[in-house]
mmCIF file with all atom_site columns, C-alpha atoms in Angstrom:
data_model
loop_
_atom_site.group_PDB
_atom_site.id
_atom_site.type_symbol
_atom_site.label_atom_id
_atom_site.label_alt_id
_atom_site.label_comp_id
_atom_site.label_asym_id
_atom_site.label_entity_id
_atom_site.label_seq_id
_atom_site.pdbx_PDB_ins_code
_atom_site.Cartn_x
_atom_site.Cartn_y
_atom_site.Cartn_z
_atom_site.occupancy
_atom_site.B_iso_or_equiv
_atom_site.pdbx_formal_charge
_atom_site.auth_seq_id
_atom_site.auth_comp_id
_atom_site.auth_asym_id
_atom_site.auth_atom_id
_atom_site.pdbx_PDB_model_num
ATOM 1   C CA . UNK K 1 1   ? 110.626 102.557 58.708 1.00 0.00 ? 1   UNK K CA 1
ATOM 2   C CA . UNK K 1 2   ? 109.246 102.223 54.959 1.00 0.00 ? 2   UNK K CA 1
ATOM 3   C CA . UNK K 1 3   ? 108.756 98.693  55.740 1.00 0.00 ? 3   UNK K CA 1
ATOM 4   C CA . UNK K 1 4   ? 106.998 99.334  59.133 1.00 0.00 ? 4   UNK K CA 1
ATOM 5   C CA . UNK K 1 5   ? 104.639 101.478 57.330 1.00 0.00 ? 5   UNK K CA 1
ATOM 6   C CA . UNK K 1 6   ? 103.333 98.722  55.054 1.00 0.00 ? 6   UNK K CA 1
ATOM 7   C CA . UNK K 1 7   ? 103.160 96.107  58.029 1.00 0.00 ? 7   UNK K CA 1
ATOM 8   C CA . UNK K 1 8   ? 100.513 98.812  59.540 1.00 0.00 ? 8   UNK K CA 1
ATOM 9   C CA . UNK K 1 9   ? 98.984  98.868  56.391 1.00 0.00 ? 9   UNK K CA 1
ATOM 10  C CA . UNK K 1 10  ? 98.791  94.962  56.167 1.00 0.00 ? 10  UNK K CA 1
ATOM 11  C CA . UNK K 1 11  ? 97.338  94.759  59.419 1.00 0.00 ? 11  UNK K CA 1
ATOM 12  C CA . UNK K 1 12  ? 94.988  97.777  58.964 1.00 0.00 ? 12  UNK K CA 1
ATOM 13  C CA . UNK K 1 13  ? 93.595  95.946  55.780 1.00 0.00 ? 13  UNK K CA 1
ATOM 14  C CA . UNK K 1 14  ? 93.594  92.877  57.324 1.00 0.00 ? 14  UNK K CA 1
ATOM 15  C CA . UNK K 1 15  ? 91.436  93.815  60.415 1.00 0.00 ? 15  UNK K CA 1
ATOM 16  C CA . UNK K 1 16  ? 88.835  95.353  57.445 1.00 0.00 ? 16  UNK K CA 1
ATOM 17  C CA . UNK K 1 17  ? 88.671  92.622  55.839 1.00 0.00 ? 17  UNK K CA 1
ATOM 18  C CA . UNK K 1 18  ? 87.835  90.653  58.675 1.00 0.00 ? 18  UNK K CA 1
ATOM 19  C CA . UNK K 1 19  ? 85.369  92.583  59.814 1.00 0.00 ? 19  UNK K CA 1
ATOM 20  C CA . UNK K 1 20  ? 83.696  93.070  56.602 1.00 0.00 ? 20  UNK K CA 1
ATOM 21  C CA . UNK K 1 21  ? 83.497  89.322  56.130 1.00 0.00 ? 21  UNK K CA 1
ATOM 22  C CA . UNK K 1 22  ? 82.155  88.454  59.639 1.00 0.00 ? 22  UNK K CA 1
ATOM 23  C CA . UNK K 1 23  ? 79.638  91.411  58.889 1.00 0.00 ? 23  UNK K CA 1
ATOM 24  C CA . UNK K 1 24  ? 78.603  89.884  55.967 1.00 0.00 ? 24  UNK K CA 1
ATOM 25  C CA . UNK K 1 25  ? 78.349  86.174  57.360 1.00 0.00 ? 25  UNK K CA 1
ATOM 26  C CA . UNK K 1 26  ? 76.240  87.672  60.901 1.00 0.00 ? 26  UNK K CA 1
ATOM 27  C CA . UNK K 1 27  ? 73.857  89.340  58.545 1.00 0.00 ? 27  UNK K CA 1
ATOM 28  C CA . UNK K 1 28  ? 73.246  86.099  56.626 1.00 0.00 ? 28  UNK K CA 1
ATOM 29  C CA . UNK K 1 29  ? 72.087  84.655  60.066 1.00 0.00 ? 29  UNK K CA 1
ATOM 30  C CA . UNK K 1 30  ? 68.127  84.084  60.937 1.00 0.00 ? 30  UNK K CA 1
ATOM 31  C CA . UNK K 1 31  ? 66.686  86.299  62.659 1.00 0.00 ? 31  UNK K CA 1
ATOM 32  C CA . UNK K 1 32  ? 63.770  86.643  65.307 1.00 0.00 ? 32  UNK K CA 1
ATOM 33  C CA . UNK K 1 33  ? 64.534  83.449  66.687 1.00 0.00 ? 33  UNK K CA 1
ATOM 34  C CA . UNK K 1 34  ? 64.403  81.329  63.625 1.00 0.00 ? 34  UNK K CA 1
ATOM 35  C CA . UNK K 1 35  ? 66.665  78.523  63.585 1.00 0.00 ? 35  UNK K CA 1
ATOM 36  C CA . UNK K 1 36  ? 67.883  76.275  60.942 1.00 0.00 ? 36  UNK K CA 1
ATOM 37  C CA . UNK K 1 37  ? 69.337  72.778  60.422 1.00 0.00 ? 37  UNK K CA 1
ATOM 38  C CA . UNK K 1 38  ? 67.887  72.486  64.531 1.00 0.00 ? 38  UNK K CA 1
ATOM 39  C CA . UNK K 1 39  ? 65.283  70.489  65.786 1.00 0.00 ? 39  UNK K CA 1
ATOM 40  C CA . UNK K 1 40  ? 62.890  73.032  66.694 1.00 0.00 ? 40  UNK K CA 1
ATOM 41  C CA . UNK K 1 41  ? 62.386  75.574  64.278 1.00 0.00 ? 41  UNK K CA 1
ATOM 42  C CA . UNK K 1 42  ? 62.187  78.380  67.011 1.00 0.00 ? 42  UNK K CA 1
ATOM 43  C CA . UNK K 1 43  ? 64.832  79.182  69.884 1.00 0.00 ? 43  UNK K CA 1
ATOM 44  C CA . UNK K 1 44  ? 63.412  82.260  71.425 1.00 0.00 ? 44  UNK K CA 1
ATOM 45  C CA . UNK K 1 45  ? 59.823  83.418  71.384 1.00 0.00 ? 45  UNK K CA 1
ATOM 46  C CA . UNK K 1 46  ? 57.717  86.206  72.292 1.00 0.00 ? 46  UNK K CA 1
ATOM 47  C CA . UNK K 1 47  ? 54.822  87.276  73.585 1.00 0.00 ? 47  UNK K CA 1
ATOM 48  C CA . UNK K 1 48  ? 54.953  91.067  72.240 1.00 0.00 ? 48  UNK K CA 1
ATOM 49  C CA . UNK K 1 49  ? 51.739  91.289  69.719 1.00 0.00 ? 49  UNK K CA 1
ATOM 50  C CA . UNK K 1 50  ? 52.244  91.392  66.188 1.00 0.00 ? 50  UNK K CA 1
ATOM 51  C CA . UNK K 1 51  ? 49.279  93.272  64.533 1.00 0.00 ? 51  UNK K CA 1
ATOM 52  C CA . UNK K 1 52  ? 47.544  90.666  61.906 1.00 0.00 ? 52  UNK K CA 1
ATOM 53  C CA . UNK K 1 53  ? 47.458  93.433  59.469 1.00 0.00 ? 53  UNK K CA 1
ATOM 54  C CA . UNK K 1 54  ? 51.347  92.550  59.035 1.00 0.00 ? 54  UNK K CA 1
ATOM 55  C CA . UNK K 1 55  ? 50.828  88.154  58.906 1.00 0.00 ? 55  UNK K CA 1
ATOM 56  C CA . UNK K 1 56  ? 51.327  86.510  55.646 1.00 0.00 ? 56  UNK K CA 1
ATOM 57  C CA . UNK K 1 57  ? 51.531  83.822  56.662 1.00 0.00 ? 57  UNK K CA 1
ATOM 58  C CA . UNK K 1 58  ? 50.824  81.802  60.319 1.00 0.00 ? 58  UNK K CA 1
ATOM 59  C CA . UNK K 1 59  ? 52.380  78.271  60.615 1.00 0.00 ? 59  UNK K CA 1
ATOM 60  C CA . UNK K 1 60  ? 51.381  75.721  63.597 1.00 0.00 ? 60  UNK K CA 1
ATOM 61  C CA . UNK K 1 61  ? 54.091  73.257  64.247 1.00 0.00 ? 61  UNK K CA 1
ATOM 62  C CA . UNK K 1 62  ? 52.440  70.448  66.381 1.00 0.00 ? 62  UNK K CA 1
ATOM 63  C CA . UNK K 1 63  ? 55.095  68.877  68.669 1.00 0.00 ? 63  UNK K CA 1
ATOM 64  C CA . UNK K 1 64  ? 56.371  65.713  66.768 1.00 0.00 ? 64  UNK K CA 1
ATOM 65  C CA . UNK K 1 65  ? 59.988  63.602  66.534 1.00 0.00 ? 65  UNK K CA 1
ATOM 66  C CA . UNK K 1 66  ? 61.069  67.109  64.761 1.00 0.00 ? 66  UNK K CA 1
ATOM 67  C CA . UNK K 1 67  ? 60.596  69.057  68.070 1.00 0.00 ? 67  UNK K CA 1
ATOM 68  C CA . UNK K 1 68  ? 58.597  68.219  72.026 1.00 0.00 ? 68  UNK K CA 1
ATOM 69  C CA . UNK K 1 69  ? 56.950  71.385  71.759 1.00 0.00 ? 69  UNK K CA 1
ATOM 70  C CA . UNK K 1 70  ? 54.054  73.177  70.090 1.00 0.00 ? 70  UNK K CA 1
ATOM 71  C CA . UNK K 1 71  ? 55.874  75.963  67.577 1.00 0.00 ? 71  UNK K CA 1
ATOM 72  C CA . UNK K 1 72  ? 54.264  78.639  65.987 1.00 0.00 ? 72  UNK K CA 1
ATOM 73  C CA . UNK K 1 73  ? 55.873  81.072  63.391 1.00 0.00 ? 73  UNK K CA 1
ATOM 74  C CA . UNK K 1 74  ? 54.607  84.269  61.651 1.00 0.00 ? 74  UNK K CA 1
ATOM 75  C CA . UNK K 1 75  ? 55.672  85.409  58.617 1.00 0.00 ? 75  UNK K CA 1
ATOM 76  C CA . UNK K 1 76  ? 55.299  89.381  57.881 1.00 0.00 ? 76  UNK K CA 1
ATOM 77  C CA . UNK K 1 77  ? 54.085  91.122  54.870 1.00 0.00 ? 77  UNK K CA 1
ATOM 78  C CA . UNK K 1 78  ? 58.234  92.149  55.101 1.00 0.00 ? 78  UNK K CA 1
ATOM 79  C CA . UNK K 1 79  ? 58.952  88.033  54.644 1.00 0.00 ? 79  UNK K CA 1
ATOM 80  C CA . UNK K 1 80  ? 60.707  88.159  58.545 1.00 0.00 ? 80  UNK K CA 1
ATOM 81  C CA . UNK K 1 81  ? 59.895  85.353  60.146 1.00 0.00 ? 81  UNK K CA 1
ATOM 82  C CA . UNK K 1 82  ? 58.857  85.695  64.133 1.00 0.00 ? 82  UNK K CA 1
ATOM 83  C CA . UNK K 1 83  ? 58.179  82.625  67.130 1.00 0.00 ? 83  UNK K CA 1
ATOM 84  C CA . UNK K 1 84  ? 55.269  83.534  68.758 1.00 0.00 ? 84  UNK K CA 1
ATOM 85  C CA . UNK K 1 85  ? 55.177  81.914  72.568 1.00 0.00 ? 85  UNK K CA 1
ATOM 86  C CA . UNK K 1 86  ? 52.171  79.299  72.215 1.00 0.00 ? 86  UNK K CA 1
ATOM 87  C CA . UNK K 1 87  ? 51.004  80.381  75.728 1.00 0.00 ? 87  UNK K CA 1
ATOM 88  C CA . UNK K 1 88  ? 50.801  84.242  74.489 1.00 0.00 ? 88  UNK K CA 1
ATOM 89  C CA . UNK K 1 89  ? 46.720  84.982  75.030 1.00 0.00 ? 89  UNK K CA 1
ATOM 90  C CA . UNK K 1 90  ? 47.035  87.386  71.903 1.00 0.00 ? 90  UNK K CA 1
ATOM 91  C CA . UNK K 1 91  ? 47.782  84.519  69.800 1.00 0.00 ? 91  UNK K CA 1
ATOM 92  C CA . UNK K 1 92  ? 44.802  82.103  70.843 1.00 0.00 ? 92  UNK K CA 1
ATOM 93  C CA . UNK K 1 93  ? 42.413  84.557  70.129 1.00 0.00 ? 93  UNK K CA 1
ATOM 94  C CA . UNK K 1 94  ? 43.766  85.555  66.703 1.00 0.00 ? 94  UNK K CA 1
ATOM 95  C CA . UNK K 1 95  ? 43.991  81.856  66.220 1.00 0.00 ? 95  UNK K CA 1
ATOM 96  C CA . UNK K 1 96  ? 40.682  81.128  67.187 1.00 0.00 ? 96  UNK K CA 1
ATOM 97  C CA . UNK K 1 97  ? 39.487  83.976  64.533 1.00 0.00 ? 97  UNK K CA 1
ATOM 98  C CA . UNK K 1 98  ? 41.034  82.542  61.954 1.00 0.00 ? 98  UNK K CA 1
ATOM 99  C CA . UNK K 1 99  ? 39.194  79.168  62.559 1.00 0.00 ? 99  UNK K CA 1
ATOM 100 C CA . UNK K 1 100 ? 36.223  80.820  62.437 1.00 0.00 ? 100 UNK K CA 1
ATOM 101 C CA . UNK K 1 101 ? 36.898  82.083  59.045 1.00 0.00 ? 101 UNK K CA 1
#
């Protein structure tokens, strides 16, 4: 029975650990879409808006040999990176602001 007992324990600790390290791993994963070592930097967009009070930074990836299609990421005052949907009508305009500028 004594011997039982420490099995279960074994497993028990085992099935932490486990989970603890595939925590930690998932949460050192992009996020919002961002991919790395891939072709395309982006592989999900949106269209929600993201108010420009929040941009740090706005990059415009032209389609090239890296990628076929137009990406375009937004990095927050909070250093997450987001894919904005080229075709989102919130984005041209703020783009077209910044032109302005």
């Amino acid at each position: 029975i004594h011997l039982f007992c420490v099995f279960l324990f074994l497993i028990e600790w085992l099935q932490h650990v486990i989970l603890t390290v595939s925590t930690w791993l998932l949460s050192a994963l992009p996020m919002d879409g961002v991919v790395v070592n891939s072709n395309c930097q982006c592989v999900t967009t949106t269209s929600s808006i993201i108010p420009s009070r929040l941009f740090q930074r706005i990059e415009i990836l032209p389609p090239g040999a890296h990628c076929r299609k137009t990406e375009i990421l937004i990095t927050k005052k909070d250093n997450k990176t987001v894919c904005i949907d080229p075709e989102a009508q919130w984005i041209n305009k703020v783009l077209t602001r910044v032109m302005r500028r």
